[in-house]
Coordinates of C-alpha atoms and ligand atoms in Angstrom, one line a residue:
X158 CA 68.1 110.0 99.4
X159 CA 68.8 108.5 102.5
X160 CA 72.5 108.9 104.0
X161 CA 74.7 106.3 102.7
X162 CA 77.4 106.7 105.7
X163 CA 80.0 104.6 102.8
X164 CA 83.8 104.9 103.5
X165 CA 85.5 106.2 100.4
X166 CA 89.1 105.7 100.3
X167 CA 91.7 107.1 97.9
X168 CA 95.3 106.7 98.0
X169 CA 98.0 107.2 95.1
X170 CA 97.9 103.6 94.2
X171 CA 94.8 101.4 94.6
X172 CA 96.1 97.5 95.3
X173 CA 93.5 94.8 93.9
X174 CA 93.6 92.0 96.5
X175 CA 96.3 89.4 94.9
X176 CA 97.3 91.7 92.5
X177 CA 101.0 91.4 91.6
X178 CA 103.8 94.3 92.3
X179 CA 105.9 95.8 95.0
X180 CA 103.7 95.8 98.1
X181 CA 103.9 98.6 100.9
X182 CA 102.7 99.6 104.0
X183 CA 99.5 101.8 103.1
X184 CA 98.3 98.7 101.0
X185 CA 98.3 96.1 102.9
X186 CA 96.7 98.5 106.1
X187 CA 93.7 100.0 104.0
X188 CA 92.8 97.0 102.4
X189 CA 92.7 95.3 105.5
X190 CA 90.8 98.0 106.8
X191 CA 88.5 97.9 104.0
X192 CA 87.9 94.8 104.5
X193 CA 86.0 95.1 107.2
X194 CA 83.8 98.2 106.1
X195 CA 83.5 97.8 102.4
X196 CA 83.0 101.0 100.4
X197 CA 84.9 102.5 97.4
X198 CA 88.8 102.7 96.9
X199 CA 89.8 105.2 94.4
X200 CA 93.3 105.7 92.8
X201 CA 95.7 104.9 90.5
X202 CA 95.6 101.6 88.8
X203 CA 99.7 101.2 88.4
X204 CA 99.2 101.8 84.7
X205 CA 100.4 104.7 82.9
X206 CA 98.5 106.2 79.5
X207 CA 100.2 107.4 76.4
X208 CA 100.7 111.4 76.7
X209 CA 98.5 112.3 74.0
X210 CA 95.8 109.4 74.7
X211 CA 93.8 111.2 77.2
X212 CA 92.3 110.7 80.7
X213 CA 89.9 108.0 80.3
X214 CA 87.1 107.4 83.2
X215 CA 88.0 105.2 86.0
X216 CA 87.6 101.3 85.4
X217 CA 85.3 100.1 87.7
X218 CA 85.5 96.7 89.6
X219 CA 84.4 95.0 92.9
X220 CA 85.6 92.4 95.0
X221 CA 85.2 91.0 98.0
X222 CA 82.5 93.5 99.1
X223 CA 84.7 96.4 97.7
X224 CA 84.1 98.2 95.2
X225 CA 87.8 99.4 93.0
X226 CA 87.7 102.3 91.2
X227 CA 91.2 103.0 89.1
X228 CA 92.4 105.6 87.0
X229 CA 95.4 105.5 84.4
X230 CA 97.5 108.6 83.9
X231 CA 99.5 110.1 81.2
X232 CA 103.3 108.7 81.4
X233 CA 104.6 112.3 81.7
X234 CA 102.2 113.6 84.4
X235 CA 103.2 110.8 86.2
X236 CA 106.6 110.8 86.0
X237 CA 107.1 114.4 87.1
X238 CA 104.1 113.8 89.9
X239 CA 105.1 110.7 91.0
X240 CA 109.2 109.8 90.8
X241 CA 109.8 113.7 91.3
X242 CA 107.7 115.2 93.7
X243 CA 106.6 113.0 95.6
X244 CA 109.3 110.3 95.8
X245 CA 112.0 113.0 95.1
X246 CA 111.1 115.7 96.8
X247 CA 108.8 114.9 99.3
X248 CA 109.4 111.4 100.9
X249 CA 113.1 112.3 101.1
X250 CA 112.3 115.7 102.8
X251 CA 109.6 113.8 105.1
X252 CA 112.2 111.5 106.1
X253 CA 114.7 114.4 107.3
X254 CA 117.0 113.0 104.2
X255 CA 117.8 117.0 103.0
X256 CA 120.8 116.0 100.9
X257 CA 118.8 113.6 99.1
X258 CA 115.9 116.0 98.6
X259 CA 115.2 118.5 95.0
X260 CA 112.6 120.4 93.8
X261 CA 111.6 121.4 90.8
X262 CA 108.7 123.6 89.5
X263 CA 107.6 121.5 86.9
X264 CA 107.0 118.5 89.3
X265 CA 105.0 120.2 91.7
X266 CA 103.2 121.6 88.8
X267 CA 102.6 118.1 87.6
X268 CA 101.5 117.2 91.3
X269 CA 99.2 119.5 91.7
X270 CA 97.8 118.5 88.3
X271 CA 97.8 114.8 89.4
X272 CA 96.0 116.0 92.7
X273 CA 93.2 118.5 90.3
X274 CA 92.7 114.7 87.9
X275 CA 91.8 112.8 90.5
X276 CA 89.6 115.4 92.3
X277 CA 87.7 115.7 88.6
X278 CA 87.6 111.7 88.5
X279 CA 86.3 111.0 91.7
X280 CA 83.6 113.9 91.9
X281 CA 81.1 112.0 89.9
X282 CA 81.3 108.6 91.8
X283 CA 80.2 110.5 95.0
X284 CA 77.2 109.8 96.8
X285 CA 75.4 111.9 99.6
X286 CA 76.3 111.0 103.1
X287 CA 80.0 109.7 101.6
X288 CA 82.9 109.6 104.2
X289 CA 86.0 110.5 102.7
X290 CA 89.2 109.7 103.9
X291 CA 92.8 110.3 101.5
X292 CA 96.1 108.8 102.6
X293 CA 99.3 110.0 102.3
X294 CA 101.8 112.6 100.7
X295 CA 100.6 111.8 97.1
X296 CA 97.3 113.2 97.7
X297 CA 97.7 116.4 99.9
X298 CA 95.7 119.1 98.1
X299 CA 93.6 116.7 97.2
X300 CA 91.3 118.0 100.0
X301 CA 91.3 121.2 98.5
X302 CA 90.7 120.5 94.8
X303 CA 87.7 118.7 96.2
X304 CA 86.2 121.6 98.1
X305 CA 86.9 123.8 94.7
X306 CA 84.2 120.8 93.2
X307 CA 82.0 121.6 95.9
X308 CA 82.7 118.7 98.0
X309 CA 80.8 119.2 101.5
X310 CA 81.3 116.0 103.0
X311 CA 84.0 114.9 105.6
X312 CA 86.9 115.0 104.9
X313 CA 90.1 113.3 106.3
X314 CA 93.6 113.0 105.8
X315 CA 96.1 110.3 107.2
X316 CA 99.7 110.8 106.6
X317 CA 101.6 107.1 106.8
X318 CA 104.9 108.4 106.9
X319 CA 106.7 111.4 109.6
X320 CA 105.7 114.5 109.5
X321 CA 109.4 117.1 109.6
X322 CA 109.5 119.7 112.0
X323 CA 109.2 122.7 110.5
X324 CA 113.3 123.6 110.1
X325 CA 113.2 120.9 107.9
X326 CA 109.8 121.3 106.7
X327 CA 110.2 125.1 105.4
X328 CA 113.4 123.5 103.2
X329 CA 110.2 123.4 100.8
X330 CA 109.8 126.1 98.7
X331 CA 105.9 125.5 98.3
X332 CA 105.6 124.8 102.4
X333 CA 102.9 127.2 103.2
X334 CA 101.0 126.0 100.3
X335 CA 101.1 122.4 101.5
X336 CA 100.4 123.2 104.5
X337 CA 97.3 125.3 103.7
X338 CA 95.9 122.7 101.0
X339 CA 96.4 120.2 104.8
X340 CA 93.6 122.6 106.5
X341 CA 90.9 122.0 104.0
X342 CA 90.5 118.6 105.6
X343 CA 88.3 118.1 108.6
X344 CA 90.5 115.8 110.6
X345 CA 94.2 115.2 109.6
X346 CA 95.6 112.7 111.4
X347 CA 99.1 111.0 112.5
X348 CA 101.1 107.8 113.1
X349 CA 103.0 109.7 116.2
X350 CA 102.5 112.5 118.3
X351 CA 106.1 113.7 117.5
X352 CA 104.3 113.7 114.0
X353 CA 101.2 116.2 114.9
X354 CA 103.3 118.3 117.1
X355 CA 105.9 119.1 114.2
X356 CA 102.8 119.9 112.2
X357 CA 101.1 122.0 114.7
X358 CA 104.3 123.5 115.1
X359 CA 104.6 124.1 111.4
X360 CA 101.1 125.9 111.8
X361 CA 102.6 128.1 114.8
X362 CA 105.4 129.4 112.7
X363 CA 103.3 130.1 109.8
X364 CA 99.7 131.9 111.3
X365 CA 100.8 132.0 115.1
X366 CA 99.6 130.3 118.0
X367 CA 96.2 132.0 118.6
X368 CA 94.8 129.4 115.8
X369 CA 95.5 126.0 117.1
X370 CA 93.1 125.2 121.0
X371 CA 94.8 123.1 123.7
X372 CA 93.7 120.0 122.6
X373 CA 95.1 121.0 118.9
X374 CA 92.2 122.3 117.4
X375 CA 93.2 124.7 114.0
X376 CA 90.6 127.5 113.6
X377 CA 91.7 129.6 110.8
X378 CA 90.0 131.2 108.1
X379 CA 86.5 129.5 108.0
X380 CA 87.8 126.6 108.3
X381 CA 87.7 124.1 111.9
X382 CA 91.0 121.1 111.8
X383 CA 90.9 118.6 114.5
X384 CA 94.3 116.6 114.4
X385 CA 94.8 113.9 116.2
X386 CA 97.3 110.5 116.9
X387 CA 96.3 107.4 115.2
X388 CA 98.9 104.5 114.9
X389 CA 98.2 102.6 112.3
X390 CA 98.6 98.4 113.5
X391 CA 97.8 95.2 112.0
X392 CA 95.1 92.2 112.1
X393 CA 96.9 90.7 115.2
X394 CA 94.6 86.7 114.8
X395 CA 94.7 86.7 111.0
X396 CA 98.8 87.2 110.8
X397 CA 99.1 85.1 114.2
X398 CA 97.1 82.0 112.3
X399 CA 98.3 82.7 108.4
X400 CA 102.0 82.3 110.0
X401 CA 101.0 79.0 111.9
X402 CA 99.5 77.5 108.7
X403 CA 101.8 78.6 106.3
X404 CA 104.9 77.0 108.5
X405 CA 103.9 73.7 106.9
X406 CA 104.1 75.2 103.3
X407 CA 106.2 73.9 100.7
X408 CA 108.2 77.2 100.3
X409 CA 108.6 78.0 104.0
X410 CA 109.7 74.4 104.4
X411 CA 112.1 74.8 101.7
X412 CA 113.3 77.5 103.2
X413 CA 114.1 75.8 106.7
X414 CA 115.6 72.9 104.8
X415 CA 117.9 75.4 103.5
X416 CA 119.3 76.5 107.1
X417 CA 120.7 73.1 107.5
X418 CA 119.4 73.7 111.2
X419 CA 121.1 76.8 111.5
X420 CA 119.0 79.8 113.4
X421 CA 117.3 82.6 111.1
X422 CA 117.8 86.6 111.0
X423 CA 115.6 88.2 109.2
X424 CA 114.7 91.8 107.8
X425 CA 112.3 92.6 105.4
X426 CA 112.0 95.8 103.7
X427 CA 110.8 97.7 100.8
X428 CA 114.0 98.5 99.1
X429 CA 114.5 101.9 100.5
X430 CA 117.4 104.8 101.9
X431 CA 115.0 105.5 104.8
X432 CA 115.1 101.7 106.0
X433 CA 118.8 101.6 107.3
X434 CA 119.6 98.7 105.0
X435 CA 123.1 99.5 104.9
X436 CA 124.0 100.1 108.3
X437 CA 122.1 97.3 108.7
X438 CA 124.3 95.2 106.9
X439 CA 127.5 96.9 108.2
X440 CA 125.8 96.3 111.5
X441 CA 125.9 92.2 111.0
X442 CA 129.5 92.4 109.2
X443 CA 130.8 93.8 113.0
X444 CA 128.5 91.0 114.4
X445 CA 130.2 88.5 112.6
X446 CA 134.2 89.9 112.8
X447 CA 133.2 90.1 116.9
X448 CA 131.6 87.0 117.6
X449 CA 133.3 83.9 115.6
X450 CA 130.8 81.5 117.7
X451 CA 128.4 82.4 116.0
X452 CA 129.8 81.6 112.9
X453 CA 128.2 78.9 110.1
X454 CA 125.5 79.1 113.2
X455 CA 122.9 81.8 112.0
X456 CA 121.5 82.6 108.7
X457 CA 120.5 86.1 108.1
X458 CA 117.7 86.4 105.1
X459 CA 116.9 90.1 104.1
X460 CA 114.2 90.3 101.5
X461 CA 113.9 94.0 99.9
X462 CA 111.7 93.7 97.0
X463 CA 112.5 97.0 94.2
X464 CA 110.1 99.7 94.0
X465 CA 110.4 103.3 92.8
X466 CA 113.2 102.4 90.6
X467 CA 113.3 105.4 88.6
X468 CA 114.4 107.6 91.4
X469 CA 118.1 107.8 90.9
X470 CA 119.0 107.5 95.0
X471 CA 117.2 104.1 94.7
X472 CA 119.4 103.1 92.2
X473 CA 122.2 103.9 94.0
X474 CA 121.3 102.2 97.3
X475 CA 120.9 98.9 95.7
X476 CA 123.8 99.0 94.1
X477 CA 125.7 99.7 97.6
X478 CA 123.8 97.1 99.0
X479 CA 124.8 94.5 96.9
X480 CA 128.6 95.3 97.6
X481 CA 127.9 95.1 100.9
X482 CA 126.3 91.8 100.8
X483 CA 128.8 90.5 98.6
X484 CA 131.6 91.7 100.7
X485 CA 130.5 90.0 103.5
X486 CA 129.9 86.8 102.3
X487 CA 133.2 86.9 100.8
X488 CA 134.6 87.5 103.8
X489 CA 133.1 85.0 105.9
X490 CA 131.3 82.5 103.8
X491 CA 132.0 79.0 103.7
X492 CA 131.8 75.9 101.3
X493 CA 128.8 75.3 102.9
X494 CA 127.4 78.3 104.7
X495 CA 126.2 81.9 102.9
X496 CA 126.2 84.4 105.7
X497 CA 123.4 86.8 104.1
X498 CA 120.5 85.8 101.5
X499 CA 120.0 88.6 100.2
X500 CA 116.8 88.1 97.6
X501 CA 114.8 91.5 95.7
X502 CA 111.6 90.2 95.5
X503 CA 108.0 89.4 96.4
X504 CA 106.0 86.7 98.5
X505 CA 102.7 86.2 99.1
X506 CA 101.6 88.2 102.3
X507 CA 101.0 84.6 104.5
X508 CA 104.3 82.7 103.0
X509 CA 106.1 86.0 103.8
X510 CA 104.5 85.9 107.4
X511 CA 105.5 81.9 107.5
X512 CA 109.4 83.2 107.2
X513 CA 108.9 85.4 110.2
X514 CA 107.1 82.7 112.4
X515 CA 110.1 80.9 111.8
X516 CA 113.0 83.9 112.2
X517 CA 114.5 83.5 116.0
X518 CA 115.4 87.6 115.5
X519 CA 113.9 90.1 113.3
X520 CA 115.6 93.3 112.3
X521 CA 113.9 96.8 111.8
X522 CA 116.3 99.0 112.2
X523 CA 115.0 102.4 109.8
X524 CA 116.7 105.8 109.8
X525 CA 113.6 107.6 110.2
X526 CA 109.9 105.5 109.5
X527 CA 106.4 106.6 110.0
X528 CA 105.4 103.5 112.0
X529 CA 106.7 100.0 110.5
X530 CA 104.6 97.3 109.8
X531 CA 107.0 94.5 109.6
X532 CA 107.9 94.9 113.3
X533 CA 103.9 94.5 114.0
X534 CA 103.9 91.6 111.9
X535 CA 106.6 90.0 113.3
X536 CA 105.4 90.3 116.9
X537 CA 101.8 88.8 115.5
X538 CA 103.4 86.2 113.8
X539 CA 105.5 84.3 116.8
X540 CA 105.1 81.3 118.4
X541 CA 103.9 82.3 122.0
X542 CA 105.6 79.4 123.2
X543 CA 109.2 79.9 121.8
X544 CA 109.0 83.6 120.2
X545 CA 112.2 85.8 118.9
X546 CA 113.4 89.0 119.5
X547 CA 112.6 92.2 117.8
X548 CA 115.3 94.5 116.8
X549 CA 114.2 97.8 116.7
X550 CA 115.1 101.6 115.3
X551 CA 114.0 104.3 117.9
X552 CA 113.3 106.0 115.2
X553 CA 110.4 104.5 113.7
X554 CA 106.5 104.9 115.4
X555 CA 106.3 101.5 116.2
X556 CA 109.4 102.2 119.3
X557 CA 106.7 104.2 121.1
X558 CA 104.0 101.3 121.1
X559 CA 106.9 98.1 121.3
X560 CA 109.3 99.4 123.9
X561 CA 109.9 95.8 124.9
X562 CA 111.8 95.0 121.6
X563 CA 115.8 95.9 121.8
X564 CA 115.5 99.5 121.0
X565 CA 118.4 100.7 118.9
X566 CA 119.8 103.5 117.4
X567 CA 120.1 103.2 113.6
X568 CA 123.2 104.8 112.7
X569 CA 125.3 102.6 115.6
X570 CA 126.3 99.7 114.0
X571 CA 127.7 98.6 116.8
X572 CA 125.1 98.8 118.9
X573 CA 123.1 96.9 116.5
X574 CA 126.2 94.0 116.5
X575 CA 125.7 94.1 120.6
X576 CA 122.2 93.7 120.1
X577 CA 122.2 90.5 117.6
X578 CA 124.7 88.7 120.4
X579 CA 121.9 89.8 123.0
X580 CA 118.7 88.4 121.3
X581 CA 120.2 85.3 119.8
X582 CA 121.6 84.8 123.5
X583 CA 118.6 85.5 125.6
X584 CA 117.1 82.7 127.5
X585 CA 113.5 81.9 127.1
X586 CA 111.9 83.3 130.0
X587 CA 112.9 87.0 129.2
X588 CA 111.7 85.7 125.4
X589 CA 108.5 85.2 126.8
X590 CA 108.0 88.0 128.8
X591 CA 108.6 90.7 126.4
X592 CA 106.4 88.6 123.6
X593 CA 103.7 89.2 125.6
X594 CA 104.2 92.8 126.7
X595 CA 104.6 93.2 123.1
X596 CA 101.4 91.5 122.0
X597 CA 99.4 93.1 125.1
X598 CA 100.5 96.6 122.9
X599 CA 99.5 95.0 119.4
X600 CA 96.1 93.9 120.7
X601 CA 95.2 97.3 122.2
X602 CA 96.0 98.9 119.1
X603 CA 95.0 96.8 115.9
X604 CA 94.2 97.1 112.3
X605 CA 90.3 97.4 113.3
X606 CA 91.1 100.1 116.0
X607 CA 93.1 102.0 113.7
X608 CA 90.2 102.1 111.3
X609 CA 87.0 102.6 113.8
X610 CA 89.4 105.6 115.4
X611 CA 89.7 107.5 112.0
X612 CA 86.7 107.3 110.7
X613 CA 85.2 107.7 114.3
X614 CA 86.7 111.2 114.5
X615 CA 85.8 112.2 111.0
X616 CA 82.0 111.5 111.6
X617 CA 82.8 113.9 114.7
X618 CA 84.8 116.3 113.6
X619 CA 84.3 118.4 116.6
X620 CA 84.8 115.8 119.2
X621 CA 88.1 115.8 121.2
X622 CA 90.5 113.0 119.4
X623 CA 92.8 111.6 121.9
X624 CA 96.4 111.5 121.9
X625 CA 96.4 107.8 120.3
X626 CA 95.0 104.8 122.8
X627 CA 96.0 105.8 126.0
X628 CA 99.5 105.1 124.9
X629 CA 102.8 106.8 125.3
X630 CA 103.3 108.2 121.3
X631 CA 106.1 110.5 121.5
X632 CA 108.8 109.2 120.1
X633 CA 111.7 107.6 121.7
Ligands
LIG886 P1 106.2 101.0 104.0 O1 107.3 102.0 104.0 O2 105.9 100.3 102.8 O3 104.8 101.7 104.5 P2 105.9 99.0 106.2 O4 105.1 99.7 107.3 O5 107.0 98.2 106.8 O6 106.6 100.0 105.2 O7 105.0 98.1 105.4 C1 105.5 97.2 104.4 C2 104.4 96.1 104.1 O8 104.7 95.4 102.9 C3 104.4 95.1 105.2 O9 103.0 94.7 105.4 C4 105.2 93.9 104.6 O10 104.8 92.6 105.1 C5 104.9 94.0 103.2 N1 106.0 93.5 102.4 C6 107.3 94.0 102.4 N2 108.1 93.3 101.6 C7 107.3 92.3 101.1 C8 107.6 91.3 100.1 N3 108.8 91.0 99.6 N4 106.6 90.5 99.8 C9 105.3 90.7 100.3 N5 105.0 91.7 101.2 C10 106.0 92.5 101.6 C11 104.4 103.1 104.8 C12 105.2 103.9 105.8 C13 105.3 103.1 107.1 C14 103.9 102.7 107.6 C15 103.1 102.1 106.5 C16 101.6 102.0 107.0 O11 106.5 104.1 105.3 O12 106.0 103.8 108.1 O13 104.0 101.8 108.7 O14 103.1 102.9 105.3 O15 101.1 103.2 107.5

């Protein structure tokens, strides 16, 4: 049979195009990726299965040239894969959050079993000549089970979110486990070099130095790792002409109507700890006490739709967000003026890119995030001609591509405060002129680029990968 060269992607949870539920990052990137290569995406359907009903095959369906494979899985499996490893162990320890971080042996037993299911599930859909390519912490020995099946095809791994350095990595009591199942892969690949260099680092302390080649090659065993830098962007003409055409929607419309003329902050967030929602907020409360001009004047809208709601530490941040919205619109609200909209839910993708056109600053200010989409987005969805200003964490990966957003540091609130007088003050020249530094550094590094890199360096596994587009990845 003649080589099939089709891209098979698998990620925890598999998002049918306008299917409802909490969006995220990986989603919306590898569907837009796989809309321009077609293939197979496997995964999770969102659906869990009684305990005692079985694993049933995947359901098959295909749209828009894709073809959607989806598995259910048992409630409890999922549970203890799914809210406790991954979301409460890993994610937190990922994002350098070791308070917030557990482990427990029965969840990264039900992990690995999660990892072994979908390895059993996806074996049979295979085809000769198959390019596979898992993303994300969900799915890390996922490479491994596979190559136990007798998987020879390549193989690579992207990781969306940071990778620790290894003093926070080795926290993990099954580290040199993870980190082995990570070298069955063929390329594994990062949203920062900050991110490979912690990891090749993590290799160092655990088999030594002699392993990994200058241009971070792993040898070890039998096996040959290229790792390399690939940021992940966004489609920069689709977002830039969705946001122009949805301006004119009823909603968005209804939503300017609603400023009464005043201008628009916006954030917009999964509801998460690692976004910096509540120094966020605390960072617009010191705004407002500091600069009583601007009061009844701007409008800031933060929409943080709820995800992952049985992890206990989400729980907990919403409920200290909504104090802290409360409070500040208690404190400063008038009969006619709400200070913060603060709304828990979703929009369609374009409608959602419609607010942004119309937000004069935009807010992303993360304690620690892999790259950020929603700054991308924002950037893409401006109007050249009279853009606003990005507000940016230094620690997230899209600080080493936007360096012409107002870099912040998360945890300063005050800095952030300064920062809010700055953009809604700046005059439209230096506007301009950082739009379009900013959209030279989105166009060099899209959605398509992202995609043609990864999958370029997995059907060359031995070929150098560069250090991510020619531009400066180490983070800020
Ligand atoms: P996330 O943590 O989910 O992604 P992000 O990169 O900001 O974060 O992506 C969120 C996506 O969901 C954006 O495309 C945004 O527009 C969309 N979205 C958010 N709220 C929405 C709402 N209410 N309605 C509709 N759409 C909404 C993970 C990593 C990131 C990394 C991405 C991609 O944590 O660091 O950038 O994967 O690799």
């Amino acid at each position: 049979m003649a080589p099939s060269n089709r891209l098979v992607n698998v990620s925890n949870r598999v998002a049918l195009p306008k299917a409802a539920g909490a969006p995220g990052g990986l989603a919306v990137g590898v569907l837009a990726a796989m809309r321009a290569s077609g293939g197979m995406w496997f995964g999770w359907s969102g659906e869990i299965s009684p305990d005692d009903a079985g694993v049933s095959p995947p359901e098959i369906t295909s749209r828009e040239g894709i073809t959607f494979a989806t598995l259910r899985i048992p409630a409890t499996l999922h549970e203890r894969s799914y809210s406790g490893f991954a979301n409460g162990t890993l994610w937190p320890l990922f994002h350098y959050f070791l308070d917030g971080f557990r482990y427990d042996d029965e969840e990264y037993e039900a992990y690995q079993a999660v990892n072994a299911l979908f390895a059993r599930e996806l074996v049979p859909l295979l085809r000769e000549g198959d390019l596979i390519w898992v993303h994300d912490y969900h799915l890390i020995p996922l490479g491994e089970r596979l190559r136990e099946h007798g998987v020879r095809a390549p193989l690579g791994f992207f990781l969306h979110i940071p990778f620790p350095h290894y003093e926070v990595l080795r926290a993990l009591p099954k580290c040199a486990d993870l980190m082995r199942a990570l070298l069955a892969y063929d390329v594994v690949g990062f949203q920062t070099n900050t991110d490979r260099q912690s990891f090749l680092g993590a290799v160092q302390a655990l088999w030594g130095r002699d392993c990994i080649s200058s241009s971070g090659v792993i040898e070890l065993w039998d096996r040959r790792v290229q790792t390399g830098v690939f940021p992940i962007g966004v489609d920069v003409s689709a977002i830039s002409a969705n946001a122009a055409r949805a301006v004119s929607s009823a909603r968005v419309q209804r939503m300017k109507e609603g400023l009464l003329g005043r201008r628009l902050l916006m954030g917009v967030d999964r509801l998460d700890y690692s976004k910096g929602l509540l120094e966020r907020f605390e960072a617009y409360r010191r705004f407002l006490e500091e600069c009583p001009e601007h009061h009844n004047r701007v409008t800031y809208l933060q929409i943080a739709p709820l995800g992952r709601q049985n992890v206990s530490a989400y729980a907990r941040i919403r409920d200290a967000l909504e104090q802290s919205s409360g409070r500040t619109n208690g404190q400063f609200a008038d009969v006619d003026w709400t200070p913060i909209r603060y709304l828990n839910r979703n929009f369609p993708h374009a409608t959602l890119m419609g607010f942004l056109r119309l937000a004069q600053v935009c807010l992303v200010t993360p304690v620690r995030d892999g790259m950020n989409l929603v700054a991308k987005e924002f950037v893409a969805a401006q109007d050249p001609a009279d853009p606003g200003v990005l507000i940016l964490s230094d620690r997230t990966g899209a600080a080493c591509e936007l360096t012409e957003a107002l870099l912040v540091n998360p945890y300063d609130t005050r800095g952030i405060a300064r920062a809010l007088k700055q953009a809604l003050e700046m005059p439209l020249a230096e506007r301009r002129a950082r739009h379009e530094k900013l959209l030279a550094a989105l166009a060099r590094n899209d959605i398509h680029s992202w995609h043609e890199r990864f999958l370029e360096a997995l059907r060359r596994p031995h070929a150098r990968v560069p250090d991510g587009c020619g531009l400066n990845l180490t983070a800020a």
